[in-house]
Short mmCIF file of C-alpha atoms and ligand atoms in Angstrom, two decimals:
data_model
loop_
_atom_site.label_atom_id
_atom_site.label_comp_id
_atom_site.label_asym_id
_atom_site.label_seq_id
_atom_site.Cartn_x
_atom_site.Cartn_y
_atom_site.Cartn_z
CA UNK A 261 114.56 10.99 -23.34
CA UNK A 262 117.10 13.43 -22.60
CA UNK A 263 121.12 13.01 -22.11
CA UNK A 264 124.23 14.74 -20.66
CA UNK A 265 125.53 18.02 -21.90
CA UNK A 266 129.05 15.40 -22.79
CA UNK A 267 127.08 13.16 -24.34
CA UNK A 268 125.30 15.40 -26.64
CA UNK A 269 128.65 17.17 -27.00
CA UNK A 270 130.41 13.74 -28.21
CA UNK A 271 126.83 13.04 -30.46
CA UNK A 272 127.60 16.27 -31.97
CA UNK A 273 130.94 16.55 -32.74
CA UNK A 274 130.70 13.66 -34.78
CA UNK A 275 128.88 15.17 -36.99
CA UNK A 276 131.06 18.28 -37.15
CA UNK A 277 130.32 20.57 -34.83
CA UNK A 278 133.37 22.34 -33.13
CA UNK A 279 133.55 21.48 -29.29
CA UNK A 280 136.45 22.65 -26.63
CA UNK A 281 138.22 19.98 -25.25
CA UNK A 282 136.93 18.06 -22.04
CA UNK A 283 136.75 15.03 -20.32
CA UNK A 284 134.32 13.39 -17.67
CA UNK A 285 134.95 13.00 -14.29
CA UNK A 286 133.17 10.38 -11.54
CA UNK A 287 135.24 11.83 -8.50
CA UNK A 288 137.44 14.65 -7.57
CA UNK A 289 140.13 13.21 -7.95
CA UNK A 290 139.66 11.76 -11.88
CA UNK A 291 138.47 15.71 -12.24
CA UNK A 292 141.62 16.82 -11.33
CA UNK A 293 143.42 14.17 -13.19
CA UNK A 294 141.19 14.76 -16.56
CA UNK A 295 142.35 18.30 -16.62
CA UNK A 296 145.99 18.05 -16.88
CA UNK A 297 145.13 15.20 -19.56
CA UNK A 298 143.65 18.11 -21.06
CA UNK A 299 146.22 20.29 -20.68
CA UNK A 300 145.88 24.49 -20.82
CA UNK A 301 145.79 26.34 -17.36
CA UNK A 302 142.30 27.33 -16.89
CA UNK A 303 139.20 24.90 -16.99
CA UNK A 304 135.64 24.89 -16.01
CA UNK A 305 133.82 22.24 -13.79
CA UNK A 306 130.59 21.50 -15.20
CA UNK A 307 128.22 19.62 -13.14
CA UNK A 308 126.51 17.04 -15.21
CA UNK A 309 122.62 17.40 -14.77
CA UNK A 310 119.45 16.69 -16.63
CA UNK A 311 118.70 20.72 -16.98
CA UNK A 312 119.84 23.95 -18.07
CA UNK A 313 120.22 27.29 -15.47
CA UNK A 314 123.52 25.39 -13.95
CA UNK A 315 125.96 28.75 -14.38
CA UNK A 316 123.30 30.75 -12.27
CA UNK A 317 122.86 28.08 -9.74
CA UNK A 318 126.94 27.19 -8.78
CA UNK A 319 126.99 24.09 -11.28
CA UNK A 320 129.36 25.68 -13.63
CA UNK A 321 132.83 27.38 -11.93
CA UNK A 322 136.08 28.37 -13.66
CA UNK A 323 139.30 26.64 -11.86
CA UNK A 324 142.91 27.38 -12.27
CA UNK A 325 144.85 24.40 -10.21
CA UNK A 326 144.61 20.77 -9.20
CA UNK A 327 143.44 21.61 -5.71
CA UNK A 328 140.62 24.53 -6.98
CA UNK A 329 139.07 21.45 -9.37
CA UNK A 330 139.80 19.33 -6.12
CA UNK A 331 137.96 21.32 -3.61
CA UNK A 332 134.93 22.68 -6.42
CA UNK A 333 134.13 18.95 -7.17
CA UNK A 334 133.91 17.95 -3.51
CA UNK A 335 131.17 20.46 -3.15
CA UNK A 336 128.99 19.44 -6.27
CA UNK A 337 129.37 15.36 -6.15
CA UNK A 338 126.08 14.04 -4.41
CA UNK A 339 124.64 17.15 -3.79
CA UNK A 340 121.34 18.29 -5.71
CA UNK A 341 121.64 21.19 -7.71
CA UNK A 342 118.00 23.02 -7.80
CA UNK A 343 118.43 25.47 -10.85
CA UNK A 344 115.05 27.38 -12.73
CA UNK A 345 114.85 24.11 -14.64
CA UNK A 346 115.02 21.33 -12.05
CA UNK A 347 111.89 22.55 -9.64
CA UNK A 348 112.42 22.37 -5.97
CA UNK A 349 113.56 18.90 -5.52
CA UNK A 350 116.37 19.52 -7.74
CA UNK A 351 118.36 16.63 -9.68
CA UNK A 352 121.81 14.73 -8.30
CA UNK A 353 125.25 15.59 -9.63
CA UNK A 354 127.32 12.16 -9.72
CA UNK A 355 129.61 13.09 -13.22
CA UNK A 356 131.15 16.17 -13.80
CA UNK A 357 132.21 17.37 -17.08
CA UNK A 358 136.48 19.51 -17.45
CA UNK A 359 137.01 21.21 -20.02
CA UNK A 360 139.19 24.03 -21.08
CA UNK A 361 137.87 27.66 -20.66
CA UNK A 362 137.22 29.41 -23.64
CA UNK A 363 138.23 32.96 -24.38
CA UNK A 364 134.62 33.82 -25.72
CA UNK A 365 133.99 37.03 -27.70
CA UNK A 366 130.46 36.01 -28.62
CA UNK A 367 127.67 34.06 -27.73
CA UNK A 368 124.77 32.92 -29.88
CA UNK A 369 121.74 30.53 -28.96
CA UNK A 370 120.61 28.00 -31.54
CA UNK A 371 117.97 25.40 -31.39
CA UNK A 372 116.31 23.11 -33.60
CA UNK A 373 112.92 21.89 -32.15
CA UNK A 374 110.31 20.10 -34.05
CA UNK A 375 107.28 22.62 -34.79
CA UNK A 376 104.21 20.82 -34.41
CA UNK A 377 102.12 23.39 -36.76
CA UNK A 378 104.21 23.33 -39.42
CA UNK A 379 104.93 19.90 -38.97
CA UNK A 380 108.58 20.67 -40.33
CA UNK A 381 111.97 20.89 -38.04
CA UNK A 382 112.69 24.91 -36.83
CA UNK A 383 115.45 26.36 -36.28
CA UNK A 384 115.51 29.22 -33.88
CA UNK A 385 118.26 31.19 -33.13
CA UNK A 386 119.42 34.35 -31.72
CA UNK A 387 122.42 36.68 -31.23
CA UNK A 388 121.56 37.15 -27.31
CA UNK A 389 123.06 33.60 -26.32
CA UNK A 390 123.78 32.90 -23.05
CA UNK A 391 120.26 33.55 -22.44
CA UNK A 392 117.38 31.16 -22.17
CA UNK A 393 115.11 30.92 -24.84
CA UNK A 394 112.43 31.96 -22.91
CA UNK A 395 113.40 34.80 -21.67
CA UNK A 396 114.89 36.04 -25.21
CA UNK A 397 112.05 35.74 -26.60
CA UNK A 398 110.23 37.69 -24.23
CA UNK A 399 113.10 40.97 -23.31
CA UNK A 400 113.92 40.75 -26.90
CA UNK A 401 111.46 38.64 -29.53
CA UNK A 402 113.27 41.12 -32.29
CA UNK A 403 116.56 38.95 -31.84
CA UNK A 404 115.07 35.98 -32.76
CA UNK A 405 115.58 34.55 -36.48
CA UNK A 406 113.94 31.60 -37.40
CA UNK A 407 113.88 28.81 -40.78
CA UNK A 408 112.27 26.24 -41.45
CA UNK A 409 113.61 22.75 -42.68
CA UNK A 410 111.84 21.46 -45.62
CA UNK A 411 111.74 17.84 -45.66
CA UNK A 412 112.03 16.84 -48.77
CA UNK A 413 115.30 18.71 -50.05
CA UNK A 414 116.67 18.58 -46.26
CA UNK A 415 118.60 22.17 -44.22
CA UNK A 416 119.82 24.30 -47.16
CA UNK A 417 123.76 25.61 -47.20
CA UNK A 418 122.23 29.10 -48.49
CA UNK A 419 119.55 28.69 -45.42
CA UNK A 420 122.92 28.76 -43.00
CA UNK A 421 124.40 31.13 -44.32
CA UNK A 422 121.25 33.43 -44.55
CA UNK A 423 120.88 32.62 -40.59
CA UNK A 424 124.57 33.72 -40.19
CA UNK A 425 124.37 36.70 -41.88
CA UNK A 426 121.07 37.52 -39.78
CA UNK A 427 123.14 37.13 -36.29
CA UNK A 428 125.83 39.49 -37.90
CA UNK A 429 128.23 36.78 -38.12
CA UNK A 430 131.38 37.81 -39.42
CA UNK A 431 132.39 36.86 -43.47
CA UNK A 432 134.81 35.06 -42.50
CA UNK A 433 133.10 32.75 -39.90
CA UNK A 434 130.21 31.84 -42.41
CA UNK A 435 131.37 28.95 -43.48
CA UNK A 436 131.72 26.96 -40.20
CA UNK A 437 128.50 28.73 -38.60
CA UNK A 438 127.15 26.84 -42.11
CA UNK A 439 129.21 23.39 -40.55
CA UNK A 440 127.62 23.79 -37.11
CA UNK A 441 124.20 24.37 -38.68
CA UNK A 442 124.75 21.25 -40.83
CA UNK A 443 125.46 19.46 -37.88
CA UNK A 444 122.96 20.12 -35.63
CA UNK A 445 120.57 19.12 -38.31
CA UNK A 446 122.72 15.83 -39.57
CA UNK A 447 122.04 14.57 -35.55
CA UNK A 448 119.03 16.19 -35.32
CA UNK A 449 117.64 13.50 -38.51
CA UNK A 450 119.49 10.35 -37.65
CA UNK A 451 118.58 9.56 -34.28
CA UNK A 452 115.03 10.77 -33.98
CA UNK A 453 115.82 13.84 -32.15
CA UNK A 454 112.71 15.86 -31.20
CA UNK A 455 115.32 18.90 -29.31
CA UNK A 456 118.93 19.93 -30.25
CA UNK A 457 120.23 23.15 -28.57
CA UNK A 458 123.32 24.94 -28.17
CA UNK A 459 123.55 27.80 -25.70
CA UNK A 460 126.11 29.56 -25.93
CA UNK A 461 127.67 28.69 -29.40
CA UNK A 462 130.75 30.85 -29.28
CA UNK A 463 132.49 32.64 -31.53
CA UNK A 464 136.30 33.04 -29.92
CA UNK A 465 138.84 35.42 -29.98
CA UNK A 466 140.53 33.02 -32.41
CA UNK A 467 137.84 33.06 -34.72
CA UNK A 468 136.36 30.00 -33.72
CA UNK A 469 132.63 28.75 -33.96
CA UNK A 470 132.38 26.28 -30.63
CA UNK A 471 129.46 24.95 -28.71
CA UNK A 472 130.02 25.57 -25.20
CA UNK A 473 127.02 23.92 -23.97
CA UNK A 474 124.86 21.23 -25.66
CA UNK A 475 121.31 19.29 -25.06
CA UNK A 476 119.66 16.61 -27.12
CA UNK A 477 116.13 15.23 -25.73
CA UNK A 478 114.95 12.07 -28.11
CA UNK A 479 111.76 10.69 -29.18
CA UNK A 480 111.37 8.00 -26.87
CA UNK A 481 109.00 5.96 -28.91
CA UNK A 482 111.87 6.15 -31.94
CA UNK A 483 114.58 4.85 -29.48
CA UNK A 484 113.85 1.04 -30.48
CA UNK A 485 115.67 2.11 -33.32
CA UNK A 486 118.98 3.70 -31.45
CA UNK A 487 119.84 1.19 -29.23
CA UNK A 488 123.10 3.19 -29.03
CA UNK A 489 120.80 6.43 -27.80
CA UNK A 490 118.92 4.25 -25.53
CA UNK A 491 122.14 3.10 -23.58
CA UNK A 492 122.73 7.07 -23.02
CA UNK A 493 119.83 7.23 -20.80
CA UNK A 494 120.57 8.31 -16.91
CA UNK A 495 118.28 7.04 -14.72
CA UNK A 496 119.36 8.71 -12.03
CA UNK A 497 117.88 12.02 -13.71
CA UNK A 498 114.76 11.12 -14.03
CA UNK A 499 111.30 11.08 -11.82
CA UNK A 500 111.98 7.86 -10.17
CA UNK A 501 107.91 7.03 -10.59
CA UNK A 502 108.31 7.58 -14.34
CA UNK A 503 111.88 5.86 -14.71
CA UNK A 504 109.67 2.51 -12.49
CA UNK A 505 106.88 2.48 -14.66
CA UNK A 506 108.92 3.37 -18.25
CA UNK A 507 110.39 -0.26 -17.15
CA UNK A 508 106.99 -2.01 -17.01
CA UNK A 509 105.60 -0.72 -20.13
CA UNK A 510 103.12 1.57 -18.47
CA UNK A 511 102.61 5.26 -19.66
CA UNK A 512 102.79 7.39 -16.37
CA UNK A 513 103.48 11.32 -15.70
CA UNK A 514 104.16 11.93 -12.30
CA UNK A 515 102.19 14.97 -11.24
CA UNK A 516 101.39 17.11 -7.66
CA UNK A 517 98.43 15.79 -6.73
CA UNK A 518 96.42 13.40 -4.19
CA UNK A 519 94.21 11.63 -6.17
CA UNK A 520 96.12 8.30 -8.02
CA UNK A 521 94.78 7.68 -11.33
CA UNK A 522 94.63 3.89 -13.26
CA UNK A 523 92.80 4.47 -16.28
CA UNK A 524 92.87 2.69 -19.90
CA UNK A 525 93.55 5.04 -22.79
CA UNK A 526 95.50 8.38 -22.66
CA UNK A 527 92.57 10.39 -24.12
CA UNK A 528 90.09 9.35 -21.38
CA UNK A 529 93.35 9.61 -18.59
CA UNK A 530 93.56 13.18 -19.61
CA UNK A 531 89.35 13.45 -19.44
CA UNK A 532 89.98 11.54 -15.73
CA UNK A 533 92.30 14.13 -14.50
CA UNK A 534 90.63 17.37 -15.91
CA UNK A 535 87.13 16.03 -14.10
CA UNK A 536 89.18 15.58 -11.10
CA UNK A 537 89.85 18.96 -11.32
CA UNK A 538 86.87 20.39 -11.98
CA UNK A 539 85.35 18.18 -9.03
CA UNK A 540 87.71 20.31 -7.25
CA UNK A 541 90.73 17.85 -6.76
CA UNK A 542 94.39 17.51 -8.01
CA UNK A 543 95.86 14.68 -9.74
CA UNK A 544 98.90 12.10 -8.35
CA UNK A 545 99.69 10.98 -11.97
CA UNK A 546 98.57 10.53 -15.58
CA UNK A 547 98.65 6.78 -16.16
CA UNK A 548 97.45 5.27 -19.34
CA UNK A 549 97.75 1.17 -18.79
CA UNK A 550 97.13 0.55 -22.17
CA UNK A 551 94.09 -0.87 -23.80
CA UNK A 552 94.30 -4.65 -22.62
CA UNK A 553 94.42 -3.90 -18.95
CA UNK A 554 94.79 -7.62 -17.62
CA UNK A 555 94.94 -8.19 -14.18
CA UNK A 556 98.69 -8.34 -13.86
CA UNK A 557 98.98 -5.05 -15.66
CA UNK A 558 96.29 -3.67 -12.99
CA UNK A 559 98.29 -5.00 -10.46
CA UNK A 560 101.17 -3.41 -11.61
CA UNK A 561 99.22 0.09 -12.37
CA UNK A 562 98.10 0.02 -8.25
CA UNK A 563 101.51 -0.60 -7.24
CA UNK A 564 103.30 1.97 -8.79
CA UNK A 565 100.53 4.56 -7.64
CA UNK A 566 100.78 3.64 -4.27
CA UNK A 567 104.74 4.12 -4.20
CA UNK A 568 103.83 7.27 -4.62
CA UNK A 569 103.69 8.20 -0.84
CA UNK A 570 101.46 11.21 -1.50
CA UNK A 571 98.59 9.46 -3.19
CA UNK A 572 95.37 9.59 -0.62
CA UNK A 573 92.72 8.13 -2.67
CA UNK A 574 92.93 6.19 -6.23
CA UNK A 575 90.19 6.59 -9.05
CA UNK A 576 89.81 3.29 -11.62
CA UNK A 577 88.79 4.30 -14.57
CA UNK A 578 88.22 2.06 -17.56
CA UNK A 579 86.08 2.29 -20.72
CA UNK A 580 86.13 -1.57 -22.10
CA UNK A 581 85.43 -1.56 -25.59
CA UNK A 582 87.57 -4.51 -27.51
CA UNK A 583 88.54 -4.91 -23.73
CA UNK A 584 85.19 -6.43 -20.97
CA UNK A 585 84.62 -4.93 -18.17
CA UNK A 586 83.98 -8.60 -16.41
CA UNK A 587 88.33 -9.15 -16.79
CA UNK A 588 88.79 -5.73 -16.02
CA UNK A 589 86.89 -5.94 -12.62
CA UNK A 590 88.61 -9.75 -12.00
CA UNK A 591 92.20 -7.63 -12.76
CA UNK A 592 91.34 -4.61 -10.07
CA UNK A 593 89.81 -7.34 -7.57
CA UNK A 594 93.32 -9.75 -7.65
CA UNK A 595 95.54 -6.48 -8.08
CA UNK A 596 93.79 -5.20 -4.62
CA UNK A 597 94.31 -8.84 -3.09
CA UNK A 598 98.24 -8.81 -3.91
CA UNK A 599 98.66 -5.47 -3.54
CA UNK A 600 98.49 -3.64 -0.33
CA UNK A 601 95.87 -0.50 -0.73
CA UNK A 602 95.16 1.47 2.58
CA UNK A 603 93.36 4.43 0.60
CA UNK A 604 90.13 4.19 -0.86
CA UNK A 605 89.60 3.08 -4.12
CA UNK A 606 87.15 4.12 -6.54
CA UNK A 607 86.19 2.24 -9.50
CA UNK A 608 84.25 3.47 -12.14
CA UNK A 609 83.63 0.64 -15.47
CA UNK A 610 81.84 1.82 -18.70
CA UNK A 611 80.92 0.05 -21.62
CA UNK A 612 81.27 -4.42 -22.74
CA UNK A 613 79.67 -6.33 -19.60
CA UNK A 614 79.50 -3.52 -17.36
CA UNK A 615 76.86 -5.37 -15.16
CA UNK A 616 78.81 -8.47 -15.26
CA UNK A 617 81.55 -6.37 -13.86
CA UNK A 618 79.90 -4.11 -11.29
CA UNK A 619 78.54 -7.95 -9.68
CA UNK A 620 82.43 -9.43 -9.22
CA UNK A 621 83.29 -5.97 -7.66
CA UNK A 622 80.03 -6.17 -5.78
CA UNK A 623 80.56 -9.98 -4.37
CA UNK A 624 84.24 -9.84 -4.33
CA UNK A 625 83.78 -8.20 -0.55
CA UNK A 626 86.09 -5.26 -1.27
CA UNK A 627 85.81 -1.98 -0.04
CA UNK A 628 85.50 -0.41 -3.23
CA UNK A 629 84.15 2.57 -3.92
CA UNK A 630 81.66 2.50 -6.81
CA UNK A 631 80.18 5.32 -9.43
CA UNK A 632 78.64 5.00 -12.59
CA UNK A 633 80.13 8.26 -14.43
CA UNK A 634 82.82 9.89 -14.61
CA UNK A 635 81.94 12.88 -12.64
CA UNK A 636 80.35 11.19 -10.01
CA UNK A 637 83.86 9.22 -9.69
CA UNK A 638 85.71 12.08 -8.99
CA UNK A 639 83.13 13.47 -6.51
CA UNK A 640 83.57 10.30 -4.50
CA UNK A 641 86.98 10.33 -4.82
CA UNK A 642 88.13 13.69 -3.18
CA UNK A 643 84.94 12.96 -0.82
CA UNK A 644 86.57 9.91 0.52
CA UNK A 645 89.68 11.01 1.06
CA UNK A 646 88.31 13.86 2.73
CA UNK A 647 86.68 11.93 4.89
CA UNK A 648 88.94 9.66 5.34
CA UNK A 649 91.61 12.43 6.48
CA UNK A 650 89.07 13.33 9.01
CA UNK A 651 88.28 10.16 10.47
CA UNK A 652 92.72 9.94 10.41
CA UNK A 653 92.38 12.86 12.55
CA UNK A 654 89.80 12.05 14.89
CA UNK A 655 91.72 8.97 14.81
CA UNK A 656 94.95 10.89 15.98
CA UNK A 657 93.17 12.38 18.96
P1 ADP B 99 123.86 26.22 -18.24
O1 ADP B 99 123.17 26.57 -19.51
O2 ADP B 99 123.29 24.98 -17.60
O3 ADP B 99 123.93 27.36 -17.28
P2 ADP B 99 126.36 26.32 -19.72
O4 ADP B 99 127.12 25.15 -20.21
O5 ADP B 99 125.64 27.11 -20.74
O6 ADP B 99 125.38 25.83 -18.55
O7 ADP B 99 127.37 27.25 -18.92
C1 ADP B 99 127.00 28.48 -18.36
C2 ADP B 99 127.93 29.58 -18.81
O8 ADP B 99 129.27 29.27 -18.44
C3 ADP B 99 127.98 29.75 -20.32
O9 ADP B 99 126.98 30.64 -20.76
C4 ADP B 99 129.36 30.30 -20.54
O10 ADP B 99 129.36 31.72 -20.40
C5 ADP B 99 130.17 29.70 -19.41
N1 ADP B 99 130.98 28.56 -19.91
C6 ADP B 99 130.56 27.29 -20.07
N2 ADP B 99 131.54 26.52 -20.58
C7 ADP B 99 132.62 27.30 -20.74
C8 ADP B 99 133.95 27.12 -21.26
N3 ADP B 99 134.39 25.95 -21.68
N4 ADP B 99 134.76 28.20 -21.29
C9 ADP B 99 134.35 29.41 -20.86
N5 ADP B 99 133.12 29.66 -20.37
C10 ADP B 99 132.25 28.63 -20.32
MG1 MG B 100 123.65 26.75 -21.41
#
């Protein structure tokens, strides 16, 4: 799960990291009032978005008066800001963040990401902030300095201040480049934090260390344990098919595709959509309902596939092995009785009671669509909804 640059800001700063002062806004009008709550005489408007990129794309603009913060605000609330990070669709701005503009001399990336071959928390950091990681690390790899965390003895004070001296941080400044470290990690380790990053981190004309942007994305199967994280999340930032199906318990990446997938298991969901691929289709979704796919949790898979207005054909897919295939077949049969389906549906059962299955799907007077492999499946799948687009068309004329 991910949260606001403010939020992460406030998560942070509790643990000691230096932020500017700021304040959140849900209208012009509380913009403009936050910033002479603030104080100073120059702020920036930050638009409050799931994603990084918002400088480049008009999300982030320096105002000097009232009216400026007025007028700048009217122009970002409800609109969708598309930056590099957001894809085409872009993501909603209803919060902005004020807060006073920094006199920044300068800036320095840091991240701490959890490093899945070392198993151990990394820190990577560079002295060409401002920049996305990315593109550091491919214009100028040399820049980057790395550690890593060990677990047992925790982030080292001599590790922070060996990273400071590597980004040519000044004597003087050691110490609370050593504090921000410190805290990064410190948030990093109590809430399950899988992502902390701070680009820029400034060092100011006033020999300050501050982070003047922040992001913190959480492990959401650790969030049981942070109910305080968990009341962070925005739900207007996320995939609204993944945000829908998050709330029923089902496991479900929204993807480009046609093809709608149900399938039991996230290892044979990823099998599902690579053979649809190879068959020469694309995938709607990854959806894993979970080994005990009853026929409520069916129904719910083929609803939330077919809000999905771009889904043309939907492949079943189910390997019962604690789970039969016989309750699995009843679950797909009631799901497509409740639930409206005007695509066609493919069903393909492996393993306890297949035949008992295959016979209720048989007598149950459906127009489903069966195969007995997986391959085969997918084949039939992007051959019916071909077809099925060309009888639409002959249809149409
Ligand atoms: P994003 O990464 O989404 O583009 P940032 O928060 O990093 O958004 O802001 C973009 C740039 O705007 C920063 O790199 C920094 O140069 C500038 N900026 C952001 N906040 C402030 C601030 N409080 N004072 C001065 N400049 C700022
Ligand atoms: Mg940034």
């Amino acid at each position: 799960m991910d949260i606001h640059e403010y939020q992460a800001k406030e998560i942070l700063a509790n643990f000691g990291v230096e932020v500017p002062p700021g304040a959140l806004a849900y209208s012009p009008e509380q913009a403009a009032y936050r910033s002479r709550e603030i104080g100073g005489d120059q702020w920036v408007v930050k638009a409050q978005i799931h994603a990084g990129g918002r400088g480049k794309a008009g999300g982030v603009k320096v105002c000097q008066n009232d009216s400026e913060i007025q007028s700048i605000c009217e122009g970002l609330f409800g609109r969708k800001l598309v930056t590099h990070q957001t894809g085409p669709e872009g993501k909603g701005i209803y919060r902005v963040y004020v807060e006073s503009v920094v006199p920044i001399e300068r800036e320095i990336y840091i991240g701490f990401v959890l490093d899945r071959s070392s198993q151990r928390i990394m820190i990577v950091t560079s002295a060409e902030g401002g920049m996305e990681i990315e593109d550091i690390s491919a214009e100028r790899p040399e820049s980057i300095v790395r550690a890593i965390v060990e677990p047992a003895v925790g982030l080292q004070d001599f590790q922070c201040r060996e990273i400071a001296f590597k980004l040519g941080i000044e004597p003087s400044l050691t110490q609370r480049m050593v504090r921000t470290l410190q805290g990064c990690y410190g948030a990093f380790q109590e809430y399950d934090a899988t992502m902390v990053e701070i680009n820029p981190l400034v060092v100011t004309g006033d020999n300050r260390v501050l982070a003047l942007d922040a992001k913190m994305t959480f492990d959401d199967n650790a969030l049981f344990r942070h109910p305080q994280i968990s009341e962070l999340r925005d739900k207007s930032q996320e995939d609204p098919r993944e945000s829908k199906a998050a709330d029923r318990g089902l496991n479900y990446v929204g993807l480009d595709g046609n093809i709608g997938c149900i399938v039991n298991g996230a290892g044979l969901a990823m099998a599902t959509m690579d053979t649809i691929k190879l068959a020469g289709g694309e995938p709607a979704n990854f959806l894993d309902i979970g080994g005990g796919a009853t026929p409520e949790r069916v129904a719910k898979a083929f609803r939330l596939v077919m809000s999905d207005l771009s889904v043309q054909a939907v492949l079943v897919n189910i390997f019962a092995g604690i789970n039969r295939c016989d309750w699995v077949a009843e679950g797909i049969v009631q799901a497509l009785r409740e639930v409206q389906v005007d695509v066609p549906v493919i069903v393909r059962l492996a393993g306890t009671n297949v035949e008992e299955g295959q016979k209720i799907l048989a007598r149950s007077g459906l127009p489903i669509i069966r195969a007995n492999n997986l391959m085969e499946a997918a084949e039939r799948a992007i051959g019916a909804w071909k077809s099925d687009l060309s009888n639409q068309q002959i249809g149409e004329n």
